Coordinates of C-alpha atoms in Angstrom, one line a residue:
M107 CA 24.7 -18.7 -115.7
K108 CA 23.7 -21.7 -113.7
K109 CA 20.5 -21.5 -111.7
A110 CA 20.8 -20.3 -108.1
G111 CA 19.9 -22.8 -105.5
K112 CA 22.1 -25.6 -106.9
E113 CA 25.6 -25.9 -105.6
R114 CA 28.3 -25.4 -108.2
K115 CA 31.0 -27.9 -108.6
P116 CA 34.4 -27.0 -107.1
S117 CA 37.1 -25.8 -109.4
T118 CA 40.3 -27.7 -109.9
T119 CA 42.3 -25.1 -108.0
T120 CA 44.0 -25.8 -104.7
V121 CA 41.6 -26.4 -101.8
I122 CA 42.7 -24.5 -98.7
K123 CA 41.0 -25.2 -95.4
A124 CA 40.3 -22.5 -92.8
S125 CA 41.2 -22.7 -89.1
K126 CA 38.4 -22.5 -86.6
P127 CA 38.1 -19.3 -84.5
K128 CA 38.9 -19.2 -80.8
R129 CA 35.8 -19.2 -78.6
S130 CA 36.8 -15.8 -77.0
Q131 CA 37.1 -14.3 -80.5
L132 CA 33.7 -15.6 -81.5
A133 CA 32.0 -14.2 -78.4
A134 CA 33.4 -10.7 -79.0
A135 CA 32.6 -10.8 -82.7
T136 CA 28.8 -11.3 -82.1
T137 CA 28.6 -7.6 -81.2
H138 CA 31.7 -6.2 -82.9
H139 CA 30.7 -7.5 -86.3
V140 CA 27.1 -6.2 -86.4
D141 CA 26.6 -4.1 -89.5
P142 CA 26.3 -0.5 -88.3
A143 CA 23.5 0.1 -90.8
A144 CA 21.6 -2.7 -89.1
T145 CA 22.0 -1.1 -85.7
A146 CA 20.6 2.1 -87.0
H147 CA 17.6 0.2 -88.4
L148 CA 16.9 -2.4 -85.7
G149 CA 18.6 -1.0 -82.5
P150 CA 21.0 -3.0 -80.4
A151 CA 21.5 -6.5 -81.9
A152 CA 24.1 -9.3 -82.0
V153 CA 25.2 -11.6 -84.8
H154 CA 24.0 -15.2 -84.1
A155 CA 26.8 -17.6 -83.3
D156 CA 26.5 -21.4 -82.9
K157 CA 29.4 -23.4 -81.6
D158 CA 32.4 -22.3 -83.7
T159 CA 30.4 -20.5 -86.4
L160 CA 29.5 -16.8 -86.7
F161 CA 26.6 -16.4 -89.1
S162 CA 28.0 -13.4 -90.9
A163 CA 29.3 -13.4 -94.5
R164 CA 31.2 -10.8 -96.5
L165 CA 30.8 -11.4 -100.2
H166 CA 32.4 -9.5 -103.1
R167 CA 31.7 -9.4 -106.8
V168 CA 34.1 -7.9 -109.4
D169 CA 33.4 -7.9 -113.1
M170 CA 36.1 -6.0 -114.8
G171 CA 34.3 -6.1 -118.2
A172 CA 31.1 -4.7 -116.8
E173 CA 32.9 -2.2 -114.5
E174 CA 31.2 -3.7 -111.4
N175 CA 32.8 -3.7 -107.9
R176 CA 30.3 -4.6 -105.1
E177 CA 30.3 -6.0 -101.6
L178 CA 27.4 -7.8 -99.9
H179 CA 27.0 -8.4 -96.2
L180 CA 24.7 -11.2 -95.0
Q181 CA 24.0 -11.6 -91.3
V182 CA 21.6 -13.4 -88.9
L183 CA 20.8 -10.9 -86.2
R184 CA 19.1 -11.3 -82.9
T185 CA 17.7 -8.1 -81.3
D186 CA 17.4 -7.5 -77.5
N187 CA 13.7 -8.6 -77.6
G188 CA 14.7 -12.0 -79.0
S189 CA 13.6 -11.4 -82.6
Y190 CA 15.6 -12.8 -85.5
Y191 CA 16.3 -11.2 -88.8
L192 CA 18.2 -11.8 -92.0
W193 CA 20.1 -8.7 -92.8
E194 CA 21.5 -7.8 -96.2
R195 CA 23.5 -4.8 -97.3
M196 CA 24.8 -4.3 -100.8
T197 CA 27.4 -1.6 -101.4
H198 CA 29.0 -0.1 -104.5
V199 CA 32.7 0.0 -103.4
E200 CA 33.8 3.1 -105.3
M201 CA 30.8 5.0 -104.0
H202 CA 31.4 3.9 -100.4
Y203 CA 35.2 3.9 -100.1
G204 CA 36.2 6.4 -102.8
H205 CA 37.0 10.0 -102.6
D206 CA 33.4 11.3 -102.9
V207 CA 31.2 9.1 -100.7
A208 CA 27.6 8.9 -101.9
L209 CA 24.7 8.8 -99.5
D210 CA 23.1 6.1 -101.6
A211 CA 26.3 3.9 -101.9
S212 CA 24.5 1.1 -100.0
S213 CA 21.1 -0.5 -100.1
T214 CA 19.7 -2.7 -97.3
K215 CA 17.1 -5.4 -96.9
C216 CA 15.8 -6.7 -93.6
V217 CA 13.8 -9.9 -93.5
V218 CA 11.9 -10.9 -90.4
A219 CA 12.4 -14.6 -89.4
A220 CA 9.9 -16.7 -87.4
N221 CA 12.7 -18.1 -85.2
V222 CA 16.4 -18.9 -85.2
G223 CA 15.9 -21.9 -87.4
D224 CA 14.0 -19.9 -90.0
A225 CA 16.7 -17.2 -89.9
L226 CA 19.4 -19.7 -90.5
H227 CA 17.5 -21.3 -93.3
K228 CA 17.0 -17.9 -95.0
F229 CA 20.7 -17.0 -94.5
Q230 CA 21.9 -20.3 -96.0
A231 CA 19.5 -20.0 -98.9
A232 CA 20.7 -16.5 -99.7
F233 CA 24.4 -17.5 -99.4
L234 CA 23.9 -20.4 -101.9
A235 CA 22.0 -18.1 -104.3
K236 CA 24.8 -15.5 -104.3
T237 CA 27.9 -17.7 -104.3
G238 CA 26.7 -21.0 -105.8
I239 CA 28.1 -23.0 -102.9
T240 CA 26.6 -24.1 -99.6
W241 CA 27.4 -22.4 -96.3
R242 CA 28.8 -25.6 -95.0
N243 CA 31.3 -25.8 -97.9
R244 CA 32.3 -22.2 -97.9
F245 CA 35.9 -23.1 -97.0
L246 CA 36.2 -26.3 -99.0
H247 CA 35.1 -25.0 -102.4
D248 CA 36.7 -22.3 -104.6
A249 CA 33.7 -22.1 -107.0
R250 CA 33.5 -19.0 -109.2
G251 CA 30.0 -17.8 -108.4
D252 CA 28.4 -14.4 -108.8
Y253 CA 29.9 -13.4 -105.4
T254 CA 33.0 -14.7 -103.7
F255 CA 33.0 -15.4 -99.9
V256 CA 35.8 -13.5 -98.2
D257 CA 36.8 -14.9 -94.9
V258 CA 37.9 -12.0 -92.6
D259 CA 39.7 -12.0 -89.3
L260 CA 37.4 -11.9 -86.3
G261 CA 39.2 -8.9 -84.7
R262 CA 37.3 -5.7 -84.2
P263 CA 36.2 -4.5 -87.7
Q264 CA 36.2 -0.8 -88.8
H265 CA 32.7 -0.2 -89.9
L266 CA 31.0 3.1 -90.9
T267 CA 27.7 3.4 -92.7
S268 CA 27.8 5.1 -96.1
E269 CA 25.8 7.9 -94.6
V270 CA 28.4 8.6 -91.9
R271 CA 31.3 8.2 -94.4
H272 CA 29.5 10.8 -96.6
V273 CA 29.8 13.5 -94.0
M274 CA 33.2 12.5 -92.8
A275 CA 34.5 12.7 -96.4
L276 CA 33.5 16.4 -96.5
L277 CA 36.0 17.2 -93.7
P278 CA 39.5 18.3 -94.7
P279 CA 41.4 15.2 -96.1
E280 CA 44.3 15.0 -93.7
C281 CA 44.9 11.3 -94.4
N282 CA 41.4 10.1 -95.5
F283 CA 41.0 6.8 -97.4
R284 CA 40.0 8.5 -100.6
P285 CA 42.3 7.2 -103.4
R286 CA 42.8 9.5 -106.4
T287 CA 45.7 7.6 -107.9
P288 CA 45.2 5.0 -110.7
T289 CA 46.7 2.3 -108.5
P290 CA 44.0 0.1 -106.9
T291 CA 43.9 0.5 -103.1
P292 CA 43.2 -2.4 -100.7
L293 CA 40.1 -1.9 -98.6
P294 CA 40.7 -1.6 -94.9
V295 CA 39.6 -5.2 -94.3
L296 CA 41.6 -7.6 -92.1
L297 CA 41.7 -10.7 -94.1
S298 CA 42.1 -14.1 -92.5
K299 CA 45.2 -16.3 -93.2
H300 CA 42.9 -18.6 -95.1
T301 CA 41.9 -15.8 -97.5
I302 CA 45.5 -14.7 -98.1
D303 CA 46.6 -18.2 -98.9
R304 CA 43.8 -18.5 -101.4
A305 CA 44.9 -15.2 -103.0
I306 CA 48.5 -16.3 -103.3
A307 CA 47.3 -19.5 -105.0
L308 CA 45.4 -17.3 -107.5
L309 CA 48.5 -15.3 -108.3
D310 CA 50.3 -18.6 -108.9
E311 CA 47.6 -19.6 -111.3
M312 CA 48.0 -16.3 -113.2
R313 CA 51.8 -17.0 -113.6
S314 CA 51.0 -20.4 -114.9
V315 CA 48.6 -18.9 -117.5
L316 CA 51.2 -16.4 -118.7
A317 CA 53.7 -19.3 -119.1
T318 CA 51.5 -21.9 -120.8
A319 CA 48.4 -20.3 -122.5
P320 CA 48.4 -21.4 -126.2
S321 CA 47.2 -18.0 -127.5
R322 CA 47.1 -14.3 -126.5
T323 CA 43.3 -14.3 -126.7
R324 CA 42.8 -17.3 -124.5
Q325 CA 45.5 -16.0 -122.1
R326 CA 43.7 -12.6 -121.8
S327 CA 40.3 -14.3 -121.2
S328 CA 41.7 -16.5 -118.4
L329 CA 43.6 -13.6 -116.8
V330 CA 40.4 -11.4 -116.7
L331 CA 38.5 -14.2 -115.0
L332 CA 41.3 -14.8 -112.5
S333 CA 41.7 -11.0 -111.9
N334 CA 37.9 -10.8 -111.2
H335 CA 38.2 -13.5 -108.6
F336 CA 41.4 -12.1 -107.1
Y337 CA 39.9 -8.6 -106.6
A338 CA 36.8 -10.2 -105.2
L339 CA 38.9 -12.2 -102.7
V340 CA 41.2 -9.2 -101.8
P341 CA 38.8 -6.2 -102.1
H342 CA 40.2 -3.0 -103.7
C343 CA 38.9 0.4 -104.5
F344 CA 39.7 1.6 -108.0
G345 CA 38.7 5.2 -107.4
H346 CA 37.5 6.9 -110.6
E347 CA 39.6 4.7 -112.9
F348 CA 38.1 2.1 -115.3
I349 CA 38.4 -1.2 -113.4
G350 CA 39.2 -3.0 -116.7
R351 CA 42.5 -1.2 -116.8
H352 CA 43.8 -3.2 -113.8
V353 CA 43.7 -6.7 -115.2
L354 CA 46.6 -8.6 -113.8
D355 CA 48.0 -9.5 -117.2
T356 CA 51.8 -9.1 -116.8
S357 CA 54.4 -10.6 -114.6
T358 CA 55.1 -7.1 -113.2
R359 CA 51.5 -6.5 -112.2
I360 CA 51.3 -10.0 -110.6
D361 CA 54.5 -9.4 -108.6
T362 CA 53.3 -6.0 -107.5
M363 CA 50.1 -7.5 -106.2
A364 CA 52.0 -10.2 -104.4
S365 CA 54.0 -7.4 -102.7
V366 CA 50.7 -5.8 -101.7
L367 CA 49.6 -9.0 -100.1
T368 CA 52.8 -9.2 -98.1
T369 CA 52.9 -5.5 -97.1
H370 CA 49.3 -4.9 -96.2
F371 CA 48.1 -8.3 -94.9
L372 CA 51.1 -10.2 -93.6
V373 CA 53.9 -7.9 -92.3
T374 CA 51.9 -5.2 -90.4
P375 CA 48.3 -5.8 -91.3
K376 CA 46.6 -3.8 -88.5
A377 CA 48.8 -0.7 -89.1
A378 CA 48.6 -0.9 -92.9
L379 CA 44.8 -1.3 -93.0
Q380 CA 43.7 1.5 -90.7
D381 CA 40.7 3.2 -92.3
P382 CA 41.4 7.0 -91.8
L383 CA 37.8 7.9 -92.0
Y384 CA 36.9 5.4 -89.3
V385 CA 39.9 6.6 -87.1
Q386 CA 38.9 10.2 -87.6
F387 CA 35.3 9.4 -86.7
Q388 CA 36.2 7.5 -83.6
A389 CA 38.3 10.5 -82.4
L390 CA 35.2 12.7 -82.6
R391 CA 33.5 10.8 -79.8
C392 CA 30.2 11.9 -81.4
D393 CA 27.3 9.8 -82.7
L394 CA 25.8 10.8 -86.0
Q395 CA 22.6 9.3 -87.4
L396 CA 21.2 10.3 -90.8
L397 CA 17.5 11.4 -90.6
S398 CA 15.3 9.7 -93.1
F399 CA 13.8 12.0 -95.7
A400 CA 10.2 11.2 -94.4
S401 CA 11.0 11.6 -90.7
P402 CA 9.1 14.3 -88.8
A403 CA 12.4 15.9 -87.6
R404 CA 13.7 16.1 -91.2
T405 CA 10.5 17.6 -92.4
L406 CA 10.6 20.2 -89.6
I407 CA 14.2 21.2 -90.4
Q408 CA 13.5 21.4 -94.1
T409 CA 10.6 23.9 -93.4
Y410 CA 12.8 25.9 -91.0
F411 CA 15.6 25.9 -93.7
D412 CA 13.3 27.0 -96.5
N413 CA 11.3 29.6 -94.5
T414 CA 14.3 31.4 -93.0
K415 CA 16.3 31.5 -96.3
A416 CA 16.4 35.1 -97.6
P417 CA 17.0 35.9 -101.3
L418 CA 20.7 35.4 -101.9
K419 CA 23.3 35.8 -104.7
F420 CA 23.5 32.0 -104.9
S421 CA 21.3 28.9 -104.6
L422 CA 21.1 27.2 -101.3
T423 CA 19.7 23.6 -101.0
L424 CA 19.4 21.3 -98.0
R425 CA 21.2 18.0 -98.8
C426 CA 20.8 15.9 -95.7
V427 CA 20.5 16.1 -91.9
Y428 CA 22.2 14.1 -89.1
Q429 CA 21.0 13.8 -85.5
V430 CA 24.0 14.6 -83.3
D431 CA 24.6 13.0 -79.9
K432 CA 27.7 14.3 -78.1
Q433 CA 27.7 13.1 -74.5
I434 CA 30.0 15.7 -73.1
E435 CA 27.8 18.5 -74.4
S436 CA 24.6 16.9 -73.1
D437 CA 26.2 16.4 -69.7
R438 CA 27.4 20.0 -69.6
F439 CA 24.0 21.3 -70.8
Q440 CA 22.1 19.8 -67.9
A441 CA 22.8 22.8 -65.7
F442 CA 20.7 24.9 -68.2
A443 CA 18.2 22.3 -69.4
T444 CA 15.4 23.8 -67.3
L445 CA 16.2 27.4 -68.2
H446 CA 13.2 29.0 -70.0
N447 CA 13.3 30.3 -73.5
R448 CA 15.3 27.5 -75.2
K449 CA 15.4 27.7 -79.0
L450 CA 16.8 25.7 -81.9
L451 CA 19.1 28.0 -83.7
W452 CA 21.6 27.9 -86.6
H453 CA 25.4 28.1 -86.4
G454 CA 27.6 28.1 -89.5
S455 CA 31.4 27.6 -89.7
A456 CA 34.0 26.8 -92.4
L457 CA 34.6 23.1 -93.3
T458 CA 38.1 23.4 -91.9
N459 CA 36.6 23.9 -88.4
W460 CA 34.2 21.0 -88.2
S461 CA 36.6 18.3 -87.1
S462 CA 37.4 20.4 -84.1
I463 CA 33.8 21.3 -83.4
L464 CA 32.5 17.8 -83.6
Q465 CA 35.4 16.5 -81.4
S466 CA 35.5 19.2 -78.7
G467 CA 32.2 21.1 -79.2
L468 CA 31.7 24.8 -80.0
K469 CA 34.3 27.0 -78.3
I470 CA 34.4 30.7 -77.7
A471 CA 37.1 32.4 -79.8
P472 CA 39.2 29.2 -80.4
A473 CA 42.9 30.1 -81.2
N474 CA 42.9 28.3 -84.5
V475 CA 39.8 29.9 -86.0
R476 CA 39.8 33.4 -87.6
T477 CA 37.5 35.9 -86.0
N478 CA 34.5 36.9 -88.0
G479 CA 33.6 40.0 -86.0
Q480 CA 32.4 40.4 -82.5
S481 CA 29.5 42.9 -82.6
F482 CA 28.4 41.8 -79.2
G483 CA 31.7 40.8 -77.6
T484 CA 33.4 37.4 -77.5
G485 CA 30.8 34.7 -77.4
L486 CA 28.9 32.0 -79.3
Y487 CA 26.8 33.5 -82.1
F488 CA 23.5 31.9 -83.4
S489 CA 20.7 33.0 -85.6
D490 CA 17.1 32.0 -86.4
S491 CA 17.8 32.7 -90.1
V492 CA 19.8 30.2 -92.1
S493 CA 20.8 32.9 -94.5
R494 CA 22.7 34.7 -91.7
S495 CA 24.5 31.6 -90.6
V496 CA 25.6 30.3 -94.1
G497 CA 27.7 33.5 -94.4
Y498 CA 30.1 31.9 -92.0
C499 CA 30.5 28.7 -94.0
H500 CA 32.9 30.4 -96.5
S501 CA 32.0 28.0 -99.2
N502 CA 30.9 28.1 -102.8
K503 CA 30.0 24.4 -103.1
V504 CA 29.0 22.7 -99.8
G505 CA 28.8 23.7 -96.2
L506 CA 28.0 22.4 -92.7
L507 CA 25.7 24.1 -90.2
A508 CA 24.7 23.0 -86.7
L509 CA 21.2 23.3 -85.3
C510 CA 21.8 23.9 -81.6
E511 CA 19.5 23.9 -78.7
V512 CA 20.4 27.2 -77.0
A513 CA 19.2 28.1 -73.5
L514 CA 18.6 31.9 -73.8
G515 CA 16.7 32.5 -70.6
T516 CA 16.1 36.3 -70.3
P517 CA 18.0 38.1 -73.1
Y518 CA 19.3 41.6 -73.2
V519 CA 17.6 42.9 -76.4
T520 CA 19.2 45.6 -78.6
A521 CA 18.7 46.6 -82.2
A522 CA 22.3 47.8 -82.7
S523 CA 25.8 46.3 -82.2
D524 CA 27.0 46.6 -78.7
A525 CA 30.6 45.4 -77.9
S526 CA 30.0 45.8 -74.2
A527 CA 26.8 43.7 -74.1
K528 CA 28.6 40.8 -72.5
R529 CA 28.9 42.8 -69.3
R530 CA 25.1 42.9 -69.0
V531 CA 24.8 39.1 -69.0
D532 CA 25.3 38.2 -65.4
G533 CA 23.0 35.2 -65.1
V534 CA 20.7 37.2 -62.8
A535 CA 19.2 40.0 -64.8
Y536 CA 20.1 38.6 -68.2
D537 CA 21.3 35.2 -69.5
S538 CA 22.0 36.1 -73.1
V539 CA 22.0 38.8 -75.8
H540 CA 19.4 39.1 -78.5
G541 CA 20.5 41.4 -81.4
Y542 CA 17.1 42.4 -82.9
G543 CA 17.1 42.1 -86.7
S544 CA 15.2 43.8 -89.5
Y545 CA 13.9 40.5 -90.8
L546 CA 12.3 38.1 -88.4
P547 CA 10.6 34.7 -88.6
D548 CA 6.9 35.0 -88.2
S549 CA 6.4 34.1 -84.5
G550 CA 2.9 32.9 -85.2
F551 CA 4.4 29.8 -86.8
D552 CA 6.8 28.9 -84.0
H553 CA 6.9 25.2 -83.4
I554 CA 7.3 23.8 -79.9
M555 CA 9.1 20.4 -79.8
P556 CA 8.0 17.8 -77.2
D557 CA 10.9 18.7 -74.9
G558 CA 9.8 22.4 -74.9
V559 CA 12.4 23.7 -77.4
T560 CA 11.0 26.5 -79.7
V561 CA 11.7 26.2 -83.4
P562 CA 11.2 29.7 -85.0
M563 CA 10.3 28.3 -88.4
G564 CA 7.9 31.0 -89.7
K565 CA 8.7 32.8 -92.9
L566 CA 11.0 35.8 -92.7
A567 CA 9.2 39.2 -92.7
R568 CA 10.4 42.8 -92.3
S569 CA 9.9 44.0 -88.7
D570 CA 8.0 47.2 -88.0
L571 CA 10.9 48.3 -85.8
A572 CA 13.5 47.8 -88.6
T573 CA 16.0 50.6 -89.0
E574 CA 18.4 51.4 -91.8
N575 CA 21.5 51.0 -89.6
G576 CA 20.2 48.1 -87.6
L577 CA 21.0 44.4 -87.9
E578 CA 19.6 42.6 -90.9
Y579 CA 18.7 39.3 -89.1
N580 CA 18.3 38.2 -85.5
E581 CA 21.4 37.2 -83.7
Y582 CA 21.6 35.4 -80.3
I583 CA 24.7 35.3 -78.2
V584 CA 25.6 33.3 -75.2
Y585 CA 28.9 33.6 -73.3
N586 CA 28.9 30.2 -71.6
T587 CA 29.4 27.1 -73.7
A588 CA 27.3 25.1 -71.3
Q589 CA 24.2 27.0 -72.5
M590 CA 24.1 25.1 -75.8
R591 CA 24.3 21.7 -77.3
M592 CA 24.3 20.5 -80.9
R593 CA 21.1 18.7 -81.9
Y594 CA 21.5 18.3 -85.7
L595 CA 24.2 18.7 -88.3
V596 CA 23.0 20.0 -91.7
V597 CA 24.7 19.6 -95.0
A598 CA 23.8 22.3 -97.5
D599 CA 24.7 22.8 -101.1
F600 CA 25.7 26.1 -102.6
D601 CA 25.6 27.1 -106.3
T602 CA 27.2 30.5 -106.9
R603 CA 26.3 30.3 -110.6
V604 CA 22.7 31.2 -109.8
P605 CA 22.2 35.0 -109.9

């Protein structure tokens, strides 16, 4: 391998020049093309643009022999306070775009720059090190470096972080982009005409190799290299198949890939390249941000989870936590935001219900959801014990639970089921119902959040008032959806093999 930092000589393949973007496209792209992982890390930012150039590069590396399929994003970013950064995100394609999306599919690196000039220098140095060609010559060369520069259309991209894709992939797969077939699937990337022309030229090279190679061994070697470059230029997800099985080594395979280029990128590219996970996420109108493992909120929720988990017939483990921001719920909740006795409580539901919940919020007795019992009448049920709420997840592998801020006010307290309890909640004498359980979190360890919300995170202990026929755990019921808002979404793993 040649040393990074020295430009590689261009190959003898056809040189295809790219057209310059329109000024209006460039202006819009400065915000549309910011990597979402960078926004989560830095806050609001824009990609630096200078004249007709957007300093954002999408690079791909495919090595069919080593089973490698990676993408790398390089960007010069400017934050609202005028600071400049070099942003890098490396992603394992199968882990990010495949059927099972891994939380650690991507790794990121953020380098602070002294000024815009320093940021551009760092960007160009990184580009040269990865591709073997200079940024200035990115369109003029077709060098075969470690990474290939992929020129994309400056229309609005469809970006989701690996962390958000991870939770979206847990939802029922109506039409999700999660290939299971052995056929490679093009990534939902809108390629530029320049890139498509380069890909067509590569297919022509492959046909020439098939027709003229002096030996089968030399032919195979050339076709593997050309296939590596083609799949880097036209990114694909290979699912769980061995990448090496998809070398374009026959006329049929080459013709099939030419048809893919026509169908997906030339005839109806925008329709063909919709990313269903992105489309589904956009429909939720809900912001999800993964909490870092070391964040105070994540630590608090882990303690709440562990302490209110009673002995079960299966293992229950917290996988990850997302902060939820749903504007319509927050707006609706304002009428009860100052009501006393607000608690952070658990709510569990089956995976099949979560698309609707995240899109429209929790509803009272929705028509498409089976009833799980109405011990206190028709309302929204919550608990301060995660063990109580996981029972509604109906899962033996993975489940989702919401941690909701619930404005309880003055509750009507009862230790037994009461189907008529709803009639007592009039907003004057009582604002909610509290079904008093036999096992309660130790109130001496309640945590008060900065906004006044109580987290009943003490360990479960048997109450002195417990009765044999009473409720096992606390239950809290409200009959007005405006009295709650989702604060966090928790992914939990179940293992029914554990006795």
